[in-house]
């Protein structure tokens, strides 16, 4: 701006601004454009007041103030543009990482739920072939084991396929969550699921992300908590979505990251934060676990 006042022409070094944003301070890329605009507004007025005060009494005061205003406005808008582009790149990277995490999860599901049973089928059929001529009774035993394992394999494939269908065609949060619970059908825990409010108040992409987060929280509760009761509530209001999953299981120390290796929680937190929300975890060894998510709908891009 000083150079603009000196020459009487609006000059903004966009290359320098771009380099600053591309090299950026830690965390700058995750700064929401609204925060950049708010900071620019706070900066604009005092700087302009200082220019007016300095130019007072100068014969070219009007020209100086006009030039300074144009330079300041262009400088601010250039920074906001770079901040917005940087933030969009940050979001796209977050989405990419979430997709990679989901692909890794599906790979784990195929390995753990399908691969294990398929290996049992294969091994017992091999043994049955070995005993076919020398020990018919043992051969039949191995065939029976292989058959039961094949049933488990088919059930596992259906479970994974159900998960994929729920993700690819999402149109109702309550229905999707109940479908997931039916597909899981494991453990002895009593599950209480409630979805309240009008789902039309939230964009479909928000509901889809809430489903994925609640599903992961339920999955962790089923597999790690040894709980007798699991509660899951989703409350949808015109201005926000609140969701929580609570169990009365063994709990764990959140700082240790022992439960689920921490990757599931990181994925859930990333999904919620990309929507402008917050996710909180509360757990104490021996006293259960509670995961809460809050998503403000007013800040969601529709």
PDB file of N, CA, C and O in Angstrom, residues 65-98:
ATOM      1  N   UNK A  65      -6.185   8.984  -0.226  1.00  0.00           N
ATOM      2  CA  UNK A  65      -7.137   8.094   0.457  1.00  0.00           C
ATOM      3  C   UNK A  65      -7.764   7.126  -0.542  1.00  0.00           C
ATOM      4  O   UNK A  65      -7.926   5.934  -0.257  1.00  0.00           O
ATOM      5  N   UNK A  66      -8.125   7.640  -1.738  1.00  0.00           N
ATOM      6  CA  UNK A  66      -8.724   6.763  -2.746  1.00  0.00           C
ATOM      7  C   UNK A  66      -7.744   5.677  -3.185  1.00  0.00           C
ATOM      8  O   UNK A  66      -8.093   4.506  -3.273  1.00  0.00           O
ATOM      9  N   UNK A  67      -6.490   6.065  -3.441  1.00  0.00           N
ATOM     10  CA  UNK A  67      -5.482   5.090  -3.862  1.00  0.00           C
ATOM     11  C   UNK A  67      -5.220   4.050  -2.764  1.00  0.00           C
ATOM     12  O   UNK A  67      -5.125   2.851  -3.028  1.00  0.00           O
ATOM     13  N   UNK A  68      -5.101   4.538  -1.528  1.00  0.00           N
ATOM     14  CA  UNK A  68      -4.856   3.625  -0.401  1.00  0.00           C
ATOM     15  C   UNK A  68      -6.015   2.651  -0.220  1.00  0.00           C
ATOM     16  O   UNK A  68      -5.816   1.460   0.051  1.00  0.00           O
ATOM     17  N   UNK A  69      -7.254   3.172  -0.384  1.00  0.00           N
ATOM     18  CA  UNK A  69      -8.429   2.313  -0.230  1.00  0.00           C
ATOM     19  C   UNK A  69      -8.453   1.227  -1.291  1.00  0.00           C
ATOM     20  O   UNK A  69      -8.713   0.051  -0.998  1.00  0.00           O
ATOM     21  N   UNK A  70      -8.187   1.611  -2.538  1.00  0.00           N
ATOM     22  CA  UNK A  70      -8.155   0.619  -3.612  1.00  0.00           C
ATOM     23  C   UNK A  70      -7.069  -0.425  -3.378  1.00  0.00           C
ATOM     24  O   UNK A  70      -7.294  -1.627  -3.579  1.00  0.00           O
ATOM     25  N   UNK A  71      -5.882   0.026  -2.973  1.00  0.00           N
ATOM     26  CA  UNK A  71      -4.775  -0.912  -2.735  1.00  0.00           C
ATOM     27  C   UNK A  71      -5.101  -1.863  -1.585  1.00  0.00           C
ATOM     28  O   UNK A  71      -4.827  -3.069  -1.649  1.00  0.00           O
ATOM     29  N   UNK A  72      -5.675  -1.304  -0.521  1.00  0.00           N
ATOM     30  CA  UNK A  72      -6.015  -2.127   0.645  1.00  0.00           C
ATOM     31  C   UNK A  72      -7.095  -3.139   0.288  1.00  0.00           C
ATOM     32  O   UNK A  72      -7.012  -4.310   0.651  1.00  0.00           O
ATOM     33  N   UNK A  73      -8.107  -2.672  -0.446  1.00  0.00           N
ATOM     34  CA  UNK A  73      -9.196  -3.571  -0.839  1.00  0.00           C
ATOM     35  C   UNK A  73      -8.694  -4.700  -1.727  1.00  0.00           C
ATOM     36  O   UNK A  73      -9.028  -5.866  -1.534  1.00  0.00           O
ATOM     37  N   UNK A  74      -7.845  -4.371  -2.706  1.00  0.00           N
ATOM     38  CA  UNK A  74      -7.334  -5.407  -3.597  1.00  0.00           C
ATOM     39  C   UNK A  74      -6.414  -6.368  -2.848  1.00  0.00           C
ATOM     40  O   UNK A  74      -6.431  -7.578  -3.092  1.00  0.00           O
ATOM     41  N   UNK A  75      -5.614  -5.839  -1.943  1.00  0.00           N
ATOM     42  CA  UNK A  75      -4.724  -6.697  -1.166  1.00  0.00           C
ATOM     43  C   UNK A  75      -5.509  -7.671  -0.305  1.00  0.00           C
ATOM     44  O   UNK A  75      -5.192  -8.865  -0.233  1.00  0.00           O
ATOM     45  N   UNK A  76      -6.560  -7.159   0.341  1.00  0.00           N
ATOM     46  CA  UNK A  76      -7.392  -8.010   1.202  1.00  0.00           C
ATOM     47  C   UNK A  76      -8.085  -9.088   0.375  1.00  0.00           C
ATOM     48  O   UNK A  76      -8.096 -10.273   0.734  1.00  0.00           O
ATOM     49  N   UNK A  77      -8.683  -8.703  -0.753  1.00  0.00           N
ATOM     50  CA  UNK A  77      -9.408  -9.664  -1.573  1.00  0.00           C
ATOM     51  C   UNK A  77      -8.468 -10.715  -2.160  1.00  0.00           C
ATOM     52  O   UNK A  77      -8.837 -11.884  -2.312  1.00  0.00           O
ATOM     53  N   UNK A  78      -7.249 -10.300  -2.507  1.00  0.00           N
ATOM     54  CA  UNK A  78      -6.271 -11.265  -3.020  1.00  0.00           C
ATOM     55  C   UNK A  78      -5.937 -12.303  -1.954  1.00  0.00           C
ATOM     56  O   UNK A  78      -5.862 -13.509  -2.229  1.00  0.00           O
ATOM     57  N   UNK A  79      -5.750 -11.844  -0.723  1.00  0.00           N
ATOM     58  CA  UNK A  79      -5.443 -12.766   0.372  1.00  0.00           C
ATOM     59  C   UNK A  79      -6.622 -13.692   0.664  1.00  0.00           C
ATOM     60  O   UNK A  79      -6.426 -14.882   0.949  1.00  0.00           O
ATOM     61  N   UNK A  80      -7.844 -13.158   0.607  1.00  0.00           N
ATOM     62  CA  UNK A  80      -9.022 -13.987   0.844  1.00  0.00           C
ATOM     63  C   UNK A  80      -9.151 -15.040  -0.257  1.00  0.00           C
ATOM     64  O   UNK A  80      -9.506 -16.195   0.003  1.00  0.00           O
ATOM     65  N   UNK A  81      -8.855 -14.636  -1.503  1.00  0.00           N
ATOM     66  CA  UNK A  81      -8.927 -15.596  -2.607  1.00  0.00           C
ATOM     67  C   UNK A  81      -7.935 -16.737  -2.396  1.00  0.00           C
ATOM     68  O   UNK A  81      -8.285 -17.907  -2.565  1.00  0.00           O
ATOM     69  N   UNK A  82      -6.708 -16.381  -2.021  1.00  0.00           N
ATOM     70  CA  UNK A  82      -5.711 -17.427  -1.787  1.00  0.00           C
ATOM     71  C   UNK A  82      -6.068 -18.276  -0.569  1.00  0.00           C
ATOM     72  O   UNK A  82      -5.838 -19.493  -0.555  1.00  0.00           O
ATOM     73  N   UNK A  83      -6.645 -17.629   0.443  1.00  0.00           N
ATOM     74  CA  UNK A  83      -7.062 -18.390   1.622  1.00  0.00           C
ATOM     75  C   UNK A  83      -8.156 -19.378   1.257  1.00  0.00           C
ATOM     76  O   UNK A  83      -8.162 -20.528   1.715  1.00  0.00           O
ATOM     77  N   UNK A  84      -9.107 -18.941   0.404  1.00  0.00           N
ATOM     78  CA  UNK A  84     -10.206 -19.816  -0.004  1.00  0.00           C
ATOM     79  C   UNK A  84      -9.691 -20.987  -0.824  1.00  0.00           C
ATOM     80  O   UNK A  84     -10.095 -22.141  -0.615  1.00  0.00           O
ATOM     81  N   UNK A  85      -8.784 -20.702  -1.775  1.00  0.00           N
ATOM     82  CA  UNK A  85      -8.227 -21.775  -2.589  1.00  0.00           C
ATOM     83  C   UNK A  85      -7.420 -22.758  -1.733  1.00  0.00           C
ATOM     84  O   UNK A  85      -7.477 -23.974  -1.944  1.00  0.00           O
ATOM     85  N   UNK A  86      -6.684 -22.217  -0.776  1.00  0.00           N
ATOM     86  CA  UNK A  86      -5.908 -23.072   0.110  1.00  0.00           C
ATOM     87  C   UNK A  86      -6.819 -23.947   0.967  1.00  0.00           C
ATOM     88  O   UNK A  86      -6.553 -25.136   1.171  1.00  0.00           O
ATOM     89  N   UNK A  87      -7.917 -23.347   1.440  1.00  0.00           N
ATOM     90  CA  UNK A  87      -8.857 -24.089   2.284  1.00  0.00           C
ATOM     91  C   UNK A  87      -9.543 -25.194   1.473  1.00  0.00           C
ATOM     92  O   UNK A  87      -9.747 -26.308   1.964  1.00  0.00           O
ATOM     93  N   UNK A  88      -9.915 -24.890   0.210  1.00  0.00           N
ATOM     94  CA  UNK A  88     -10.541 -25.895  -0.629  1.00  0.00           C
ATOM     95  C   UNK A  88      -9.585 -27.062  -0.882  1.00  0.00           C
ATOM     96  O   UNK A  88      -9.989 -28.229  -0.890  1.00  0.00           O
ATOM     97  N   UNK A  89      -8.300 -26.736  -1.091  1.00  0.00           N
ATOM     98  CA  UNK A  89      -7.309 -27.798  -1.271  1.00  0.00           C
ATOM     99  C   UNK A  89      -7.202 -28.651  -0.012  1.00  0.00           C
ATOM    100  O   UNK A  89      -7.077 -29.882  -0.080  1.00  0.00           O
ATOM    101  N   UNK A  90      -7.272 -27.991   1.147  1.00  0.00           N
ATOM    102  CA  UNK A  90      -7.232 -28.705   2.424  1.00  0.00           C
ATOM    103  C   UNK A  90      -8.434 -29.648   2.552  1.00  0.00           C
ATOM    104  O   UNK A  90      -8.298 -30.806   2.962  1.00  0.00           O
ATOM    105  N   UNK A  91      -9.624 -29.162   2.175  1.00  0.00           N
ATOM    106  CA  UNK A  91     -10.825 -29.993   2.245  1.00  0.00           C
ATOM    107  C   UNK A  91     -10.738 -31.185   1.297  1.00  0.00           C
ATOM    108  O   UNK A  91     -11.078 -32.311   1.660  1.00  0.00           O
ATOM    109  N   UNK A  92     -10.290 -30.928   0.069  1.00  0.00           N
ATOM    110  CA  UNK A  92     -10.171 -32.012  -0.904  1.00  0.00           C
ATOM    111  C   UNK A  92      -9.185 -33.073  -0.433  1.00  0.00           C
ATOM    112  O   UNK A  92      -9.409 -34.275  -0.618  1.00  0.00           O
ATOM    113  N   UNK A  93      -8.090 -32.623   0.187  1.00  0.00           N
ATOM    114  CA  UNK A  93      -7.133 -33.576   0.723  1.00  0.00           C
ATOM    115  C   UNK A  93      -7.758 -34.384   1.854  1.00  0.00           C
ATOM    116  O   UNK A  93      -7.529 -35.593   1.967  1.00  0.00           O
ATOM    117  N   UNK A  94      -8.565 -33.697   2.684  1.00  0.00           N
ATOM    118  CA  UNK A  94      -9.238 -34.405   3.767  1.00  0.00           C
ATOM    119  C   UNK A  94     -10.206 -35.451   3.237  1.00  0.00           C
ATOM    120  O   UNK A  94     -10.291 -36.568   3.767  1.00  0.00           O
ATOM    121  N   UNK A  95     -10.953 -35.096   2.190  1.00  0.00           N
ATOM    122  CA  UNK A  95     -11.882 -36.047   1.579  1.00  0.00           C
ATOM    123  C   UNK A  95     -11.109 -37.239   1.005  1.00  0.00           C
ATOM    124  O   UNK A  95     -11.515 -38.400   1.163  1.00  0.00           O
ATOM    125  N   UNK A  96      -9.984 -36.944   0.354  1.00  0.00           N
ATOM    126  CA  UNK A  96      -9.167 -38.014  -0.221  1.00  0.00           C
ATOM    127  C   UNK A  96      -8.665 -38.952   0.870  1.00  0.00           C
ATOM    128  O   UNK A  96      -8.715 -40.189   0.713  1.00  0.00           O
ATOM    129  N   UNK A  97      -8.192 -38.379   1.970  1.00  0.00           N
ATOM    130  CA  UNK A  97      -7.697 -39.201   3.066  1.00  0.00           C
ATOM    131  C   UNK A  97      -8.823 -40.038   3.677  1.00  0.00           C
ATOM    132  O   UNK A  97      -8.617 -41.202   4.054  1.00  0.00           O
ATOM    133  N   UNK A  98     -10.023 -39.442   3.766  1.00  0.00           N
ATOM    134  CA  UNK A  98     -11.174 -40.183   4.296  1.00  0.00           C
ATOM    135  C   UNK A  98     -11.530 -41.347   3.375  1.00  0.00           C
ATOM    136  O   UNK A  98     -11.877 -42.445   3.840  1.00  0.00           O
TER     137      UNK A  98
END
